[in-house]
Coordinates of C-alpha atoms and ligand atoms in Angstrom, one line a residue:
X1 CA 138.7 95.7 192.1
X2 CA 138.9 92.7 189.4
X3 CA 135.4 92.0 188.0
X4 CA 133.3 92.8 185.0
X5 CA 132.9 96.2 186.2
X6 CA 131.2 99.3 184.6
X7 CA 131.1 102.7 186.5
X8 CA 127.5 103.7 186.7
X9 CA 128.4 106.9 184.7
X10 CA 130.1 105.1 182.1
X11 CA 127.2 102.4 181.9
X12 CA 124.7 105.2 181.6
X13 CA 126.8 106.3 178.4
X14 CA 126.7 102.8 176.8
X15 CA 123.9 102.4 174.3
X16 CA 122.5 99.1 176.0
X17 CA 118.7 99.0 175.4
X18 CA 116.4 98.3 178.1
X19 CA 116.0 94.4 178.9
X20 CA 112.3 94.7 180.1
X21 CA 110.3 97.8 179.6
X22 CA 106.7 97.0 178.9
X23 CA 106.0 100.8 177.7
X24 CA 108.8 100.3 175.1
X25 CA 109.8 96.9 174.4
X26 CA 113.5 96.6 172.7
X27 CA 113.3 95.8 168.9
X28 CA 114.1 92.8 167.0
X29 CA 117.8 92.2 166.4
X30 CA 118.4 93.9 162.8
X31 CA 120.8 90.9 161.9
X32 CA 119.3 87.5 163.0
X33 CA 115.5 88.9 163.4
X34 CA 114.8 86.3 166.2
X35 CA 116.5 87.7 169.6
X36 CA 115.6 91.0 171.0
X37 CA 118.2 93.7 170.4
X38 CA 120.2 94.6 173.3
X39 CA 122.0 97.4 172.2
X40 CA 122.0 100.1 169.6
X41 CA 125.5 100.4 167.9
X42 CA 127.3 103.6 168.4
X43 CA 128.2 104.4 164.9
X44 CA 125.5 102.6 162.8
X45 CA 122.5 103.0 164.9
X46 CA 121.9 99.4 164.1
X47 CA 119.8 97.6 167.0
X48 CA 121.3 94.1 167.8
X49 CA 121.5 91.3 170.2
X50 CA 124.5 90.4 172.2
X51 CA 125.5 87.4 170.1
X52 CA 125.1 89.1 167.0
X53 CA 127.1 92.1 167.8
X54 CA 129.9 90.1 169.0
X55 CA 129.9 88.2 165.7
X56 CA 130.1 91.6 163.8
X57 CA 132.6 93.0 166.1
X58 CA 135.0 89.8 165.4
X59 CA 134.4 90.1 161.8
X60 CA 135.5 93.7 161.8
X61 CA 138.9 93.1 163.8
X62 CA 139.2 90.1 161.0
X63 CA 138.9 92.3 158.2
X64 CA 141.2 95.1 159.8
X65 CA 143.8 92.3 160.4
X66 CA 143.1 91.0 156.7
X67 CA 142.8 94.0 154.5
X68 CA 145.9 95.6 156.7
X69 CA 147.8 92.6 156.2
X70 CA 149.0 92.8 160.0
X71 CA 149.5 89.1 160.7
X72 CA 150.8 86.8 158.0
X73 CA 149.6 83.3 158.3
X74 CA 152.2 81.5 160.5
X75 CA 153.0 84.5 162.6
X76 CA 153.5 83.9 166.4
X77 CA 152.0 86.9 167.9
X78 CA 152.9 88.4 171.2
X79 CA 149.8 89.9 172.8
X80 CA 150.9 93.1 175.1
X81 CA 148.6 92.2 177.9
X82 CA 147.8 94.4 180.7
X83 CA 144.7 93.0 182.4
X84 CA 142.6 96.0 181.2
X85 CA 139.6 96.0 178.9
X86 CA 141.3 96.7 175.8
X87 CA 144.0 94.2 175.9
X88 CA 141.6 91.4 177.0
X89 CA 139.3 92.2 174.4
X90 CA 142.2 91.8 172.0
X91 CA 143.5 88.6 173.5
X92 CA 140.1 87.2 173.3
X93 CA 139.1 88.5 169.9
X94 CA 142.3 87.0 168.5
X95 CA 142.1 83.7 169.9
X96 CA 138.6 83.3 168.4
X97 CA 140.2 84.4 165.1
X98 CA 143.4 82.3 165.6
X99 CA 142.6 79.4 163.4
X100 CA 141.3 81.6 160.6
X101 CA 144.3 83.6 160.4
X102 CA 146.8 80.5 161.0
X103 CA 148.5 82.5 164.1
X104 CA 149.3 81.2 167.3
X105 CA 149.4 83.7 170.5
X106 CA 151.7 84.2 173.6
X107 CA 150.5 86.7 176.3
X108 CA 153.4 89.0 177.4
X109 CA 152.7 91.3 180.4
X110 CA 154.8 93.9 181.7
X111 CA 155.3 94.6 185.4
X112 CA 156.2 98.0 185.8
X113 CA 156.8 98.1 189.7
X114 CA 153.8 100.1 190.6
X115 CA 152.5 99.2 194.0
X116 CA 148.8 98.9 194.8
X117 CA 148.1 98.8 191.1
X118 CA 150.0 96.5 188.7
X119 CA 150.0 93.2 191.1
X120 CA 145.9 93.1 190.8
X121 CA 146.2 93.8 187.1
X122 CA 148.6 91.0 186.6
X123 CA 146.5 88.5 188.7
X124 CA 143.7 89.5 186.0
X125 CA 146.1 88.4 183.1
X126 CA 147.2 85.1 184.9
X127 CA 143.5 84.1 185.2
X128 CA 142.9 85.1 181.4
X129 CA 146.0 82.8 180.5
X130 CA 144.9 80.0 182.7
X131 CA 141.1 80.2 181.2
X132 CA 142.3 80.6 177.7
X133 CA 145.1 78.2 178.2
X134 CA 147.5 80.6 176.6
X135 CA 151.5 80.7 177.4
X136 CA 152.1 83.9 179.6
X137 CA 155.7 85.8 180.2
X138 CA 155.8 88.4 182.6
X139 CA 158.9 91.1 182.2
X140 CA 159.5 93.3 184.7
X141 CA 161.4 96.8 185.0
X142 CA 163.2 96.2 187.8
X143 CA 164.9 93.1 186.0
X144 CA 165.5 95.1 182.4
X145 CA 166.5 98.2 183.8
X146 CA 168.7 97.7 186.6
X147 CA 166.4 97.9 189.5
X148 CA 164.3 100.7 188.7
X149 CA 160.6 100.2 189.0
X150 CA 157.9 102.9 188.2
X151 CA 157.8 103.8 191.9
X152 CA 161.1 104.4 192.2
X153 CA 161.2 106.4 188.9
X154 CA 158.2 108.6 190.6
X155 CA 160.3 109.1 193.8
X156 CA 163.5 110.2 191.7
X157 CA 161.7 112.6 189.5
X158 CA 159.3 114.4 191.9
X159 CA 160.6 113.4 195.3
X160 CA 157.3 112.0 195.8
X161 CA 155.0 109.1 195.0
X162 CA 153.4 111.0 191.8
X163 CA 154.7 113.0 188.9
X164 CA 153.6 114.2 185.6
X165 CA 156.6 112.9 184.0
X166 CA 155.7 109.2 185.4
X167 CA 153.9 108.4 181.9
X168 CA 156.6 109.8 180.0
X169 CA 159.3 107.3 181.3
X170 CA 156.7 104.3 181.4
X171 CA 155.6 104.9 177.9
X172 CA 159.0 104.5 176.6
X173 CA 160.1 101.9 178.8
X174 CA 157.2 99.7 178.4
X175 CA 157.5 99.7 174.7
X176 CA 161.3 98.3 175.4
X177 CA 160.0 95.9 177.5
X178 CA 157.4 94.5 175.7
X179 CA 159.9 94.0 172.9
X180 CA 162.0 91.9 175.0
X181 CA 159.5 90.1 176.1
X182 CA 158.1 89.1 172.6
X183 CA 161.8 88.3 171.7
X184 CA 161.9 85.8 174.8
X185 CA 158.9 83.9 173.7
X186 CA 160.1 83.8 170.1
X187 CA 157.2 86.1 168.7
X188 CA 157.6 87.5 165.0
X189 CA 154.8 90.3 165.8
X190 CA 153.6 92.4 168.6
X191 CA 150.3 93.4 169.0
X192 CA 148.6 95.9 171.3
X193 CA 145.2 96.7 172.4
X194 CA 144.9 100.6 171.4
X195 CA 141.5 101.8 170.5
X196 CA 140.1 104.5 168.3
X197 CA 139.5 106.7 171.4
X198 CA 143.3 105.9 172.2
X199 CA 144.5 106.7 168.9
X200 CA 142.5 109.9 168.7
X201 CA 143.8 111.1 172.0
X202 CA 147.6 110.4 170.9
X203 CA 146.7 112.7 167.5
X204 CA 145.2 115.3 169.7
X205 CA 148.3 115.2 172.1
X206 CA 150.6 115.6 169.5
X207 CA 148.7 118.5 167.8
X208 CA 148.7 120.2 171.1
X209 CA 152.2 119.8 171.3
X210 CA 153.2 120.6 167.9
X211 CA 155.0 117.2 167.5
X212 CA 155.5 117.0 163.7
X213 CA 157.5 113.9 164.0
X214 CA 154.9 111.8 166.0
X215 CA 152.2 113.2 163.8
X216 CA 154.2 112.0 160.8
X217 CA 154.5 108.5 162.5
X218 CA 150.9 108.4 163.9
X219 CA 148.7 107.1 161.0
X220 CA 148.7 103.5 160.1
X221 CA 147.8 100.4 162.1
X222 CA 151.4 99.9 163.1
X223 CA 154.6 99.9 162.3
X224 CA 156.5 97.4 160.0
X225 CA 159.4 96.7 162.3
X226 CA 162.0 99.6 161.4
X227 CA 165.8 99.0 162.6
X228 CA 165.3 95.5 163.6
X229 CA 162.3 95.9 166.0
X230 CA 159.6 93.6 165.6
X231 CA 156.8 94.5 163.6
X232 CA 153.9 96.0 165.8
X233 CA 150.1 96.5 165.1
X234 CA 146.9 97.6 166.6
X235 CA 143.8 95.4 165.4
X236 CA 141.3 97.3 167.5
X237 CA 142.5 100.7 166.1
X238 CA 139.4 101.4 164.3
X239 CA 137.2 100.0 167.2
X240 CA 135.6 102.6 169.4
X241 CA 136.2 102.3 173.3
X242 CA 132.5 101.9 173.9
X243 CA 132.3 98.9 171.7
X244 CA 135.3 97.2 173.2
X245 CA 133.7 97.6 176.5
X246 CA 130.1 96.3 175.2
X247 CA 132.1 93.2 173.9
X248 CA 133.8 92.5 177.1
X249 CA 130.1 92.9 178.4
X250 CA 128.4 90.7 176.3
X251 CA 131.4 87.9 176.3
X252 CA 131.4 88.5 180.3
X253 CA 135.2 88.8 179.9
X254 CA 137.2 89.2 183.2
X255 CA 139.2 92.4 183.3
X256 CA 140.8 94.8 185.7
X257 CA 139.4 98.4 185.6
X258 CA 141.0 100.5 188.0
X259 CA 143.5 103.5 187.0
X260 CA 146.7 103.6 187.6
X261 CA 148.1 105.5 190.2
X262 CA 149.9 108.0 188.0
X263 CA 147.5 108.3 185.4
X264 CA 145.6 111.5 187.0
X265 CA 149.0 113.3 186.5
X266 CA 149.3 112.7 182.8
X267 CA 148.3 115.0 180.3
X268 CA 146.5 112.7 178.1
X269 CA 143.7 113.1 180.6
X270 CA 143.4 116.7 179.0
X271 CA 143.0 115.3 175.5
X272 CA 140.7 112.6 176.6
X273 CA 138.4 115.4 178.2
X274 CA 138.4 117.5 175.1
X275 CA 137.6 114.6 172.8
X276 CA 134.7 113.7 174.9
X277 CA 133.4 117.4 174.2
X278 CA 134.3 117.1 170.6
X279 CA 132.5 113.4 170.3
X280 CA 129.5 115.1 172.0
X281 CA 129.1 117.8 169.2
X282 CA 130.3 115.5 166.4
X283 CA 129.9 111.5 167.0
X284 CA 132.3 110.9 164.4
X285 CA 135.3 113.1 165.9
X286 CA 136.8 110.1 167.2
X287 CA 137.5 108.0 163.9
X288 CA 137.9 111.2 162.2
X289 CA 140.7 112.2 163.9
X290 CA 142.3 108.8 163.6
X291 CA 142.0 109.1 159.7
X292 CA 143.4 112.6 159.4
X293 CA 146.3 111.1 161.1
X294 CA 146.7 108.7 158.2
X295 CA 146.1 111.2 155.5
X296 CA 148.5 113.7 157.1
X297 CA 151.5 114.8 154.9
X298 CA 154.1 117.2 156.2
X299 CA 155.9 119.7 154.2
X300 CA 159.6 118.9 153.4
X301 CA 160.8 121.3 156.0
X302 CA 158.6 119.8 158.8
X303 CA 160.0 116.2 158.0
X304 CA 162.2 114.8 160.9
X305 CA 165.5 113.7 159.7
X306 CA 165.8 109.8 159.1
X307 CA 166.4 107.8 162.2
X308 CA 169.8 105.9 163.1
X309 CA 170.8 103.4 165.7
X310 CA 171.1 103.8 169.2
X311 CA 175.0 104.4 170.1
X312 CA 174.1 102.2 173.4
X313 CA 171.7 99.4 172.6
X314 CA 171.4 99.6 168.6
X315 CA 167.6 100.4 168.6
X316 CA 166.2 103.0 166.4
X317 CA 166.9 106.4 167.7
X318 CA 166.8 109.9 166.3
X319 CA 169.8 111.3 168.6
X320 CA 172.8 109.4 169.7
X321 CA 171.0 107.6 172.3
X322 CA 167.3 106.1 172.1
X323 CA 164.6 107.2 174.4
X324 CA 164.9 104.4 176.6
X325 CA 168.7 105.0 177.0
X326 CA 168.5 108.4 177.3
X327 CA 165.9 108.4 180.0
X328 CA 167.8 105.5 182.1
X329 CA 170.9 107.6 181.7
X330 CA 169.2 110.6 183.4
X331 CA 168.0 108.3 186.0
X332 CA 171.2 106.5 186.8
X333 CA 173.0 109.9 186.8
X334 CA 170.5 111.3 189.3
X335 CA 169.4 113.8 186.9
X336 CA 166.2 112.4 185.7
X337 CA 164.2 115.6 184.7
X338 CA 167.4 116.7 182.2
X339 CA 166.4 113.8 180.1
X340 CA 162.7 114.8 179.9
X341 CA 163.5 118.6 179.6
X342 CA 163.1 120.8 176.7
X343 CA 165.5 121.9 174.1
X344 CA 168.9 121.8 174.7
X345 CA 168.8 121.1 178.4
X346 CA 166.6 118.0 177.3
X347 CA 168.3 114.8 175.6
X348 CA 171.4 116.5 174.9
X349 CA 172.4 116.0 178.2
X350 CA 172.1 112.2 177.6
X351 CA 174.1 112.4 174.1
X352 CA 174.9 114.8 171.4
X353 CA 172.0 115.4 168.8
X354 CA 172.7 114.1 165.5
X355 CA 173.7 116.1 162.8
X356 CA 170.9 118.7 161.6
X357 CA 168.3 117.1 164.0
X358 CA 165.8 119.5 165.6
X359 CA 165.5 120.2 169.3
X360 CA 163.4 117.4 170.7
X361 CA 162.6 115.8 174.0
X362 CA 160.2 112.8 174.4
X363 CA 156.5 113.5 174.6
X364 CA 155.1 113.2 177.8
X365 CA 152.3 110.1 177.8
X366 CA 153.5 109.3 174.1
X367 CA 152.3 105.7 174.5
X368 CA 149.0 104.8 176.2
X369 CA 148.4 101.7 178.3
X370 CA 148.0 98.9 176.1
Ligands
SF4_401 FE1 152.6 103.6 183.3 FE2 150.0 103.7 182.1 FE3 150.5 104.1 185.0 FE4 151.3 106.3 183.2 S1 149.3 105.6 183.9 S2 152.5 105.3 184.8 S3 152.0 105.2 181.2 S4 151.0 102.4 183.7
ZN402 ZN1 169.4 102.7 173.3

């Protein structure tokens, strides 16, 4: 379904104030003192009208970008556009802020080749590009990765249409595809729409897996572009999922809200469920987790070795092959599970580990949808 869509359950959880309840009229907006408040901000509890909330949300994203020095003036920014709420809000907010930041935007969408899902999501991205008059480039897994689509990967990994491993492959390949697409459009920077809830889920997953290397990399608002990769950042990383949805609601943004057919299999779903329980008991749990990852310091013995370059594509790699090349190698050899297995039967099959490198395979669901 393509629309401004909120499920009944999620709508009930949003801090919207009743529009016309004579018994309990909404308070005045705490900012403009003119309009009736339409929501209560989840963190501050301030009652605001829709216009003042959207202005505050945009100002906070601007502060995140400026204070973090994420996007310098003159940057050509590739927005990873999936058609979903996060990337839709990110593209819209950055378009509003672009004149003040002195940046120009390009939409880059990735077609993973997921039947019954991605076509409708891409249709939403095309409508956004047309409405906002932004250039759009679509890069497809099938073109970039020797004919492999996610549906083909799913068949190969499980012999059926679904597999828990799908998101492992997809996250690694999408990161590569977005990099290729951004280079294609001459971008100097990449932005993705991860919000605070996404980041907290990732931190939780890394803790649950004991993945010290990812915990070490997990903090901050992005990566500066090591090993020749383009700098990446997440301007919505401090915004809660509820506020992202509220912004889309009040700005009447058109986005695609269905879940990927492979998402129910993903380990991320367990972290999401756990996080909801934690948040119910402690409302600041999401941001606390994000900030914990920023402040985390690993003991010297737990620090991963400095990465080198992939012997096949030159990308940053902690083994002889980068994750994307290792996964594709496993697929092409008809042994996809070896590339995601644990321990010595894992990436070692795709290439020997670097000297002194600990045993480690790519983490499932390492990268949420942008
Ligand atoms: Fe890819 Fe996201 Fe679907 Fe997983 S849920 S297969 S990461 S699009
Ligand atoms: Zn490689």
